[in-house]
Tab-separated table of C-alpha atoms and ligand atoms in Angstrom:
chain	number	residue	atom	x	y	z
A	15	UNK	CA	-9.108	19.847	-38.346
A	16	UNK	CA	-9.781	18.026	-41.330
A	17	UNK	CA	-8.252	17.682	-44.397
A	18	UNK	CA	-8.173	15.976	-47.787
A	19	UNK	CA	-5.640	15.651	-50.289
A	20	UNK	CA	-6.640	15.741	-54.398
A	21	UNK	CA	-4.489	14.576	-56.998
A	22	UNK	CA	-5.197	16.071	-59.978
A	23	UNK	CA	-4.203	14.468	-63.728
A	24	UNK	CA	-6.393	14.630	-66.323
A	25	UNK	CA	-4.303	16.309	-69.123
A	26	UNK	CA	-1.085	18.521	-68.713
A	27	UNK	CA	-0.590	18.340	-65.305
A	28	UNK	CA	-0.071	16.446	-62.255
A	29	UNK	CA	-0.795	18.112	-59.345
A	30	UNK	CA	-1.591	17.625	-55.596
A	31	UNK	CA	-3.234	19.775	-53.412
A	32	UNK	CA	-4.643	19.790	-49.630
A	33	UNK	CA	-7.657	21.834	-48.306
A	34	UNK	CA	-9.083	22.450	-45.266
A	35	UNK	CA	-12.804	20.834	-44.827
A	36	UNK	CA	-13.504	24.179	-44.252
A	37	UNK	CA	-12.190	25.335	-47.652
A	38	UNK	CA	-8.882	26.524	-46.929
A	39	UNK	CA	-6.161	26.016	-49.503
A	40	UNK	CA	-3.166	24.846	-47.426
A	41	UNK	CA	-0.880	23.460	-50.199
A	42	UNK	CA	-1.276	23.091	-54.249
A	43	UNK	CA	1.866	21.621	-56.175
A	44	UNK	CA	2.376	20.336	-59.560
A	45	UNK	CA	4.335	19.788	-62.164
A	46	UNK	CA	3.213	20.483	-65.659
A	47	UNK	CA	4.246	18.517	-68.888
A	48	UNK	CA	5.188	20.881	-71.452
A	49	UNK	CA	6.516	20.591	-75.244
A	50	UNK	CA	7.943	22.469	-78.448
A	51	UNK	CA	5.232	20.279	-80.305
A	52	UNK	CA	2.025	19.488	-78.148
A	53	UNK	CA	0.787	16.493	-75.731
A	54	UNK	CA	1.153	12.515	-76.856
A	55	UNK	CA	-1.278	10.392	-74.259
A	56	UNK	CA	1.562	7.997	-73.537
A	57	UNK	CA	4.321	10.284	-73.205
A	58	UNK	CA	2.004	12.862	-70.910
A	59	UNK	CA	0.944	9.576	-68.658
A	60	UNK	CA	4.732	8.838	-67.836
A	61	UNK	CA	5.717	12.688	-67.172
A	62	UNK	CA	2.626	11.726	-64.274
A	63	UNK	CA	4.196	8.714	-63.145
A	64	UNK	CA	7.407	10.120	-62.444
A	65	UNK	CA	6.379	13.369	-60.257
A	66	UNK	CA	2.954	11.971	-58.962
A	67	UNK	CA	4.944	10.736	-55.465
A	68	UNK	CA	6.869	13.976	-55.901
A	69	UNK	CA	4.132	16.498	-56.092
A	70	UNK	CA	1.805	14.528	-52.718
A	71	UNK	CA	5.715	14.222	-50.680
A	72	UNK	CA	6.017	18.386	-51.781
A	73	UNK	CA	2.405	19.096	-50.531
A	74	UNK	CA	2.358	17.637	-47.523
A	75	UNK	CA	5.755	19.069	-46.801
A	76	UNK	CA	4.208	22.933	-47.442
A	77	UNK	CA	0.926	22.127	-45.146
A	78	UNK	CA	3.582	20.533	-42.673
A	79	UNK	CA	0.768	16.997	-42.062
A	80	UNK	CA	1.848	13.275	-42.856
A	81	UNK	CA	-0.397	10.802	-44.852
A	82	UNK	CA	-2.269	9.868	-41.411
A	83	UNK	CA	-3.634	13.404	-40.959
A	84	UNK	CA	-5.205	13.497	-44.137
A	85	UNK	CA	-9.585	12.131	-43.965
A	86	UNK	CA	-9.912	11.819	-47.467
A	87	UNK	CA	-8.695	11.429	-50.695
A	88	UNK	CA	-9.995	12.514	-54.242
A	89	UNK	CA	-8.561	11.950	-57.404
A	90	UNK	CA	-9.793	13.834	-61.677
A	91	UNK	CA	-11.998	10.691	-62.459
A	92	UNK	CA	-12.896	12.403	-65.942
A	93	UNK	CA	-13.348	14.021	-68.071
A	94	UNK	CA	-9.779	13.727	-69.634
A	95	UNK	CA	-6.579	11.695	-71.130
A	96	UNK	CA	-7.130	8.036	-70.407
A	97	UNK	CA	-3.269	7.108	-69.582
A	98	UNK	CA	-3.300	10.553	-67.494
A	99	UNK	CA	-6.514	9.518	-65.453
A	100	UNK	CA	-5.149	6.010	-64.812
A	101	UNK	CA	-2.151	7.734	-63.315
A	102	UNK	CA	-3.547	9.921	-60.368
A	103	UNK	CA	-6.766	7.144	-59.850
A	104	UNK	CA	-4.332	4.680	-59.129
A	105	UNK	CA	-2.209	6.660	-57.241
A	106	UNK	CA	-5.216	7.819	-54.956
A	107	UNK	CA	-6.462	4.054	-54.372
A	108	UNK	CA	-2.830	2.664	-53.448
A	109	UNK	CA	-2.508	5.492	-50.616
A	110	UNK	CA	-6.167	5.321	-49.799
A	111	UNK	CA	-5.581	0.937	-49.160
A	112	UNK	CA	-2.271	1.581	-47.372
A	113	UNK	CA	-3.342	4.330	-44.845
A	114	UNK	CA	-7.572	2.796	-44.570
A	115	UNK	CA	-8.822	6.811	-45.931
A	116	UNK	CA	-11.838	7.234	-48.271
A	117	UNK	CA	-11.485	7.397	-51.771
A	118	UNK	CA	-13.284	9.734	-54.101
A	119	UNK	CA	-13.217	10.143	-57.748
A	120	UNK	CA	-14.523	13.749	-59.032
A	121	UNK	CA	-15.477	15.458	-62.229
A	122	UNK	CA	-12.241	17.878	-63.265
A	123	UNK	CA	-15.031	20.279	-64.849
A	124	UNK	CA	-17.304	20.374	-61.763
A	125	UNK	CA	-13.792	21.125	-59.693
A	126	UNK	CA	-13.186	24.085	-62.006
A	127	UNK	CA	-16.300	25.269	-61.469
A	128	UNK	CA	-16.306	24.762	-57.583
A	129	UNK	CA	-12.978	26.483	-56.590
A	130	UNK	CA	-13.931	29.213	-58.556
A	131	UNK	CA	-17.083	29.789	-56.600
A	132	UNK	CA	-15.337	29.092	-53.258
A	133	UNK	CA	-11.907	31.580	-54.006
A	134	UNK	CA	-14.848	34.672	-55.550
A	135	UNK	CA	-17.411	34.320	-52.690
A	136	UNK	CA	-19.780	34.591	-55.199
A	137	UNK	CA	-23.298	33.240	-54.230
A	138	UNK	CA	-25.268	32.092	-58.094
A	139	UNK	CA	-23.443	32.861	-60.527
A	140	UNK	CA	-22.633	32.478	-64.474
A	141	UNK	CA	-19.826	30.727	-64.591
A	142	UNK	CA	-17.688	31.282	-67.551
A	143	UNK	CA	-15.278	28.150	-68.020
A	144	UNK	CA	-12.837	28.907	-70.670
A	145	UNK	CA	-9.859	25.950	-70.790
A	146	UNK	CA	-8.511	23.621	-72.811
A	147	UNK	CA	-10.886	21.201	-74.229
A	148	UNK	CA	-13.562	22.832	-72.410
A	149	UNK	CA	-15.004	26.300	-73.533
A	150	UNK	CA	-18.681	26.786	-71.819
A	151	UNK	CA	-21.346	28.922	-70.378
A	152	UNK	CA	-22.631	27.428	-67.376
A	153	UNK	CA	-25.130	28.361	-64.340
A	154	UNK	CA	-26.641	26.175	-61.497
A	155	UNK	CA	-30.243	25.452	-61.571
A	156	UNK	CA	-30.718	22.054	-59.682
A	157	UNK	CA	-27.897	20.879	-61.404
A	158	UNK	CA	-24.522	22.339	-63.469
A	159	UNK	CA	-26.845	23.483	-66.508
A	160	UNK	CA	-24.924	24.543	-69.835
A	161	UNK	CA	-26.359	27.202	-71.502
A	162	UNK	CA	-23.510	27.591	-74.535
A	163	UNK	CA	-20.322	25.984	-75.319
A	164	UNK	CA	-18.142	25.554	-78.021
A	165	UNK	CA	-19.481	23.422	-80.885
A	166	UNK	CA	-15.980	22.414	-81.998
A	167	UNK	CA	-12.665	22.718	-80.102
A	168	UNK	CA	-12.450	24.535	-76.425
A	169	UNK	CA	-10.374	28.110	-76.835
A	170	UNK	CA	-6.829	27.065	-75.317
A	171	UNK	CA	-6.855	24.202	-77.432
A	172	UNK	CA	-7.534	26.099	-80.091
A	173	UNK	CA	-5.155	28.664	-78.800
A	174	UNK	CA	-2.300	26.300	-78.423
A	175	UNK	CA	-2.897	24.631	-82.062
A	176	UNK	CA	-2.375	28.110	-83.718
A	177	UNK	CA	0.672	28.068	-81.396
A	178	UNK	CA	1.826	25.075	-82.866
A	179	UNK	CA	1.391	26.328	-86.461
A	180	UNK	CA	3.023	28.976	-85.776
A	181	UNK	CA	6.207	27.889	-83.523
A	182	UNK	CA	4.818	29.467	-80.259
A	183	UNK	CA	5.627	26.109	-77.971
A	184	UNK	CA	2.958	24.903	-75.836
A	185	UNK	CA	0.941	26.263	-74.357
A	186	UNK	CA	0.715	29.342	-76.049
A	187	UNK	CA	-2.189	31.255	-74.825
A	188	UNK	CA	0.997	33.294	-72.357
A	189	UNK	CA	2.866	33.908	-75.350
A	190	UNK	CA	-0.152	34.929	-77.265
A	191	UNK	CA	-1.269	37.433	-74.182
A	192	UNK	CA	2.336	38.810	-74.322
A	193	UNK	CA	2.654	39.179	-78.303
A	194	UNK	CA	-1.327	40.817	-78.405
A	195	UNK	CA	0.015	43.266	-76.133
A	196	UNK	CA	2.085	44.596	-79.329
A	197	UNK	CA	-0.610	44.192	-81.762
A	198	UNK	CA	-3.127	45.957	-84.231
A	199	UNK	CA	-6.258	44.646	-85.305
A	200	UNK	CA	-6.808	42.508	-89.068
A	201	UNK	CA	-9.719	41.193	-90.119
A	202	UNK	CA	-10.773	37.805	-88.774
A	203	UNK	CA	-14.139	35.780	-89.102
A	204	UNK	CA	-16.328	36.157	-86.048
A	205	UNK	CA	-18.509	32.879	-84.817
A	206	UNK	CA	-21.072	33.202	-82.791
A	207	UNK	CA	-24.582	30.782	-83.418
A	208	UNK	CA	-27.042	31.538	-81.059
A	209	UNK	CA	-25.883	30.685	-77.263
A	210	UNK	CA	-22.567	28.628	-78.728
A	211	UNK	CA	-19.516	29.502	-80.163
A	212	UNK	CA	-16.973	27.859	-83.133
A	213	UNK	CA	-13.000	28.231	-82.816
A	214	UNK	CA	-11.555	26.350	-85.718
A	215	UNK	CA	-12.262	28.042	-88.497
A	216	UNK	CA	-10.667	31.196	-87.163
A	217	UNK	CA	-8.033	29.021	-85.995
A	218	UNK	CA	-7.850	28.138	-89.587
A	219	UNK	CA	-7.941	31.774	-90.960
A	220	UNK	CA	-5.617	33.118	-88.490
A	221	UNK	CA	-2.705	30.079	-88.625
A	222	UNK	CA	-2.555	31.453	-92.369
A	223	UNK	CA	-2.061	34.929	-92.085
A	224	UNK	CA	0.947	36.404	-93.211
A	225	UNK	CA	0.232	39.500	-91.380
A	226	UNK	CA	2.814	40.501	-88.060
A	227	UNK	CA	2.690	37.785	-85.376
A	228	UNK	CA	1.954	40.936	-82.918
A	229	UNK	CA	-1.147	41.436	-84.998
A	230	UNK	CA	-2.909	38.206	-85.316
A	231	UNK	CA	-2.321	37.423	-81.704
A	232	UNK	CA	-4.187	40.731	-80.917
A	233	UNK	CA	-6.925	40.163	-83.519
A	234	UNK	CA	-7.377	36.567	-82.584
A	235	UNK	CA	-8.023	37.799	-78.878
A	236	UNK	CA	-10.185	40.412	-79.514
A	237	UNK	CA	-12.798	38.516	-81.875
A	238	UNK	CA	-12.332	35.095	-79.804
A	239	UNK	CA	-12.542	37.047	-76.071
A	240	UNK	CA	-15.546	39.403	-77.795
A	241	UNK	CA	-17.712	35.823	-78.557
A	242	UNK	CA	-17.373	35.095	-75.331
A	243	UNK	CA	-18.409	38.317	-74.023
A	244	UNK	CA	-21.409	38.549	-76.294
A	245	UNK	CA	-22.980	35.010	-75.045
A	246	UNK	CA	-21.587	35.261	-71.128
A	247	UNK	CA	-23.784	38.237	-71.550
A	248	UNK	CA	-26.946	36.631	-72.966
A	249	UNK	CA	-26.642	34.370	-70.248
A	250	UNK	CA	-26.921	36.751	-67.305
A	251	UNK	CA	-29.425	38.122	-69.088
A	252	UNK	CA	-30.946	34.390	-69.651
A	253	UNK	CA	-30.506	33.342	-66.623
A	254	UNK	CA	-31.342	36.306	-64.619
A	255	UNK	CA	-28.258	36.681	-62.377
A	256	UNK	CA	-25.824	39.514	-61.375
A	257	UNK	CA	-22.880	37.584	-60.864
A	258	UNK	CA	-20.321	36.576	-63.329
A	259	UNK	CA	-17.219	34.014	-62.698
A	260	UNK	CA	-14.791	33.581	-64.630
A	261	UNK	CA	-12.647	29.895	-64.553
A	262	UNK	CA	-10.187	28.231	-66.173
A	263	UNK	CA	-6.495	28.232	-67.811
A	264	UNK	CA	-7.725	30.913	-70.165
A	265	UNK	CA	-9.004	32.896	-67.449
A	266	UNK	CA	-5.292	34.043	-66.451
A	267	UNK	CA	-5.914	36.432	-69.432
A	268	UNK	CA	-5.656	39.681	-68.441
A	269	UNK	CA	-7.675	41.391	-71.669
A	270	UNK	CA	-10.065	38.570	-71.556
A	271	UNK	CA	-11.159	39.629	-67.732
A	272	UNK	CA	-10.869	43.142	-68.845
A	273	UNK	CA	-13.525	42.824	-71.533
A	274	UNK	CA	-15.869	40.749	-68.851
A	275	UNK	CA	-15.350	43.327	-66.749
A	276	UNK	CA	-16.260	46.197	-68.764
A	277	UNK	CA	-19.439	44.057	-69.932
A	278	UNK	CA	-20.689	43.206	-66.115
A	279	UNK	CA	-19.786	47.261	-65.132
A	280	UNK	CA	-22.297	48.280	-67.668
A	281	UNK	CA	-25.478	45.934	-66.466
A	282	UNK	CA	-24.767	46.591	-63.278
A	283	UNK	CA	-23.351	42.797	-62.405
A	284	UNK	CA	-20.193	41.734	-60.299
A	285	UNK	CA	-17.340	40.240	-62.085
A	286	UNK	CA	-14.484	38.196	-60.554
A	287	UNK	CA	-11.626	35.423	-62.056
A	288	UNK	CA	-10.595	33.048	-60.640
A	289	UNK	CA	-7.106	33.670	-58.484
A	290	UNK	CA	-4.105	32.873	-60.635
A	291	UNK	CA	-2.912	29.991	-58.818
A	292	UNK	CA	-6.186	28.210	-59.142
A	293	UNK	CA	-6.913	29.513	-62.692
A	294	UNK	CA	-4.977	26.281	-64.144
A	295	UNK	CA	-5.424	22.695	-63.452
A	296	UNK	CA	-4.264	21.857	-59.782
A	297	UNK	CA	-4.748	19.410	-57.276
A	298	UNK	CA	-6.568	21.929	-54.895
A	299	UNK	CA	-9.811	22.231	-56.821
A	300	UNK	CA	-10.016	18.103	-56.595
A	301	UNK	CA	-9.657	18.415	-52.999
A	302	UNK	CA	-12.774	21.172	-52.688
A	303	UNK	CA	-14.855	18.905	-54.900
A	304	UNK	CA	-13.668	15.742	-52.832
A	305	UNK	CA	-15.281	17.481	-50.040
A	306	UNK	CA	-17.975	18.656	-50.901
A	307	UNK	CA	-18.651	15.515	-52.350
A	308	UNK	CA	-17.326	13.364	-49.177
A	309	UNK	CA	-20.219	11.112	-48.374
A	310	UNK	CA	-19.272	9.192	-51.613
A	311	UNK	CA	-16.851	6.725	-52.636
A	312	UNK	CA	-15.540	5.707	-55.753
A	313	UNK	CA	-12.834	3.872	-57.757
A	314	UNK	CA	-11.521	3.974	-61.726
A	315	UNK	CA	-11.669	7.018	-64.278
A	316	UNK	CA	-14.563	8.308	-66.117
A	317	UNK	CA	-12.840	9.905	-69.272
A	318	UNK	CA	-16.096	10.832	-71.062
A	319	UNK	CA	-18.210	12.313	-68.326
A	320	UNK	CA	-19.669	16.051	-68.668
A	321	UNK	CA	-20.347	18.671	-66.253
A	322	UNK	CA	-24.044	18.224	-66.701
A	323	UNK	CA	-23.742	14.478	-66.363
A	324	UNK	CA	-22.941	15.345	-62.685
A	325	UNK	CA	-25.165	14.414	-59.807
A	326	UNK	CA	-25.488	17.920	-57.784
A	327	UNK	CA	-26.624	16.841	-54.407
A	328	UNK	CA	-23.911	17.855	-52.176
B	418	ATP	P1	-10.093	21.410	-69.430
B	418	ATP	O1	-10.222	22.003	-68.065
B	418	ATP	O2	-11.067	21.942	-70.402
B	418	ATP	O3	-10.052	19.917	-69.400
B	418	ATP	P2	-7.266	21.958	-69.355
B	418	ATP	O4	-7.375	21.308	-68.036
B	418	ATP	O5	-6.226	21.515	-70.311
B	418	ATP	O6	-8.697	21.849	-70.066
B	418	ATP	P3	-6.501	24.418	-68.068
B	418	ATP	O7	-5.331	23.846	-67.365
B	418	ATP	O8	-7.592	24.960	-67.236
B	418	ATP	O9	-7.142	23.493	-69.182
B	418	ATP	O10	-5.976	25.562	-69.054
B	418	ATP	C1	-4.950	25.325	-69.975
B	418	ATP	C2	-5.099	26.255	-71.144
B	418	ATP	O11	-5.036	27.609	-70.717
B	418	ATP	C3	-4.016	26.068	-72.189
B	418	ATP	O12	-4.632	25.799	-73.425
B	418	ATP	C4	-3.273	27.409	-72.199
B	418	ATP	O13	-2.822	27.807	-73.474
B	418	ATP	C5	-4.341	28.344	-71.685
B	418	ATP	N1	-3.787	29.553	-71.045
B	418	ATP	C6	-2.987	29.622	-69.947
B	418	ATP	N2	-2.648	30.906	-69.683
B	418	ATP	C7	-3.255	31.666	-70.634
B	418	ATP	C8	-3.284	33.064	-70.923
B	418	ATP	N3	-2.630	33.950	-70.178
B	418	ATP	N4	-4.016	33.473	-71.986
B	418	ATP	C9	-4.699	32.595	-72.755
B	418	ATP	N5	-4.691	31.262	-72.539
B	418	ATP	C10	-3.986	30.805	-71.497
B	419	FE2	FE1	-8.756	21.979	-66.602
């Protein structure tokens, strides 16, 4: 059996994973940096140093193989935190020199994408990738094509900035679920312009409000998930497909998935999120991508590259 270990590190967390060449998660540990007041580069890049060796020892503990069992190694070349990237590249080329096993870099985005089609079984879908600095609308068609995104900030970003304005810690998109839960609806702006979205200025509106925490939390769900909805729509519709799949941190939300759902029910199309576990960023959805990307090698970070930029030919 083969295996190959992925370190993940582009932003929050550092994480290590090992899957089976035939796709099977067999460990996924990490250790996530979190704050009262949100992420400094430098401070986020030593949180990596210090549990990188951690988080590999832990994994390869859980899928009970040493270093020498593993084929391959891939590492988050981009798109992310420069000091973050440096951490887990590095990390994958000294164990890669010491124990002679291939080194990959991979696209964080691409990885995203990639376990999420691997854990659904879906075949072609839409893949709805709602994260952190990334907030897109994206479908394969001879390579990762993006059919909307956000034109300013991605939605947990924007999440955790009203989070920050208003004393939630980070992240706050779980505190925001939890709060919504309590919550009745006030008026908010709604931004939708043609296949592509806009956060901040509700982010803007919303941080303001005077209103009941409960009930900005609930509005700023419902208009934010309901944009969303509206263009992951259009795009099945676009793109002619019957599948939707939804990815990323922002995916654990349980009203966001609900309002997919409801949406895919109604034109007849299959809906699935991503499993919990590999909603986040992890190490196990750098191992997938290492493999399916295993014929090539690579070395140092790519902090700007995006998930069209991506050479599909695996
Ligand atoms: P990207 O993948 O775009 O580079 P990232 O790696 O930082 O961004 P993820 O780890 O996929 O993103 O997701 C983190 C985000 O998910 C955070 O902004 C966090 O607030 C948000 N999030 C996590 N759980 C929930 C939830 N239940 N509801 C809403 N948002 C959530
Ligand atoms: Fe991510």
């Amino acid at each position: 059996m083969k295996y190959c270990l992925g370190i993940e590190g582009t932003a929050h967390t550092i994480g290590a994973g090992i899957v089976s060449f035939e796709g099977n998660v067999i460990a996924n540990e990490k250790e996530v940096y979190t704050s009262e007041t949100g992420m400094i580069p430098t401070a986020v890049a030593e949180h990596h140093k210090k549990y990188v060796d951690e988080v590999i020892e832990q994994a390869l503990k859980t899928a009970k193989l040493e270093l020498q069992d593993i084929s391959l190694i891939s590492y988050s070349a981009g798109p992310g935190i420069a000091p973050c990237l440096h951490v887990a590249s590095n990390k994958a080329q000294e164990l890669g020199k010491e124990n002679n096993i291939p080194v990959v870099g991979i696209n964080h985005c691409v990885a995203h994408l990639t376990i999420g089609q691997l854990s659904t079984k879906m075949k072609d879908p839409v893949f709805l990738y709602v994260a952190g600095a990334n907030t897109q609308v994206i479908c394969l068609a001879g390579k990762f094509r993006i059919f909307g995104e956000t034109l300013d900030i991605g939605l947990g970003n924007a999440l955790d900035k009203f989070g920050r304005e208003k004393g939630l810690g980070f992240p706050a998109g779980p505190k925001i679920e939890q709060l919504a839960k309590k919550g009745k609806w006030v008026d908010l702006p709604y931004s939708v312009k043609g296949m592509d979205v806009s956060f901040s200025g509700i982010i803007t509106k919303a941080s303001r409000m005077q209103e009941k925490i409960e009930d900005v939390c609930y509005s700023l769900q419902e208009t934010c998930f309901a944009m969303l909805t509206e263009v992951a729509e259009r795009a099945l519709a676009h793109a002619e497909r019957d599948e939707l799949c939804l990815i990323g941190g922002v995916g654990a939300n349980k009203r966001l998935a609900a309002m997919l759902n409801i949406m895919c029910k109604e034109r007849g199309a299959k809906f699935a999120a991503v499993p919990l576990d590999l909603a986040g960023d992890q190490g196990a959805m750098i191992a997938w991508q290492g493999i399916l990307e295993k014929d090539k090698t690579s070395e140092g970070i790519r902090p700007y590259e995006r998930t069209d930029d991506v050479d599909v030919t695996w």
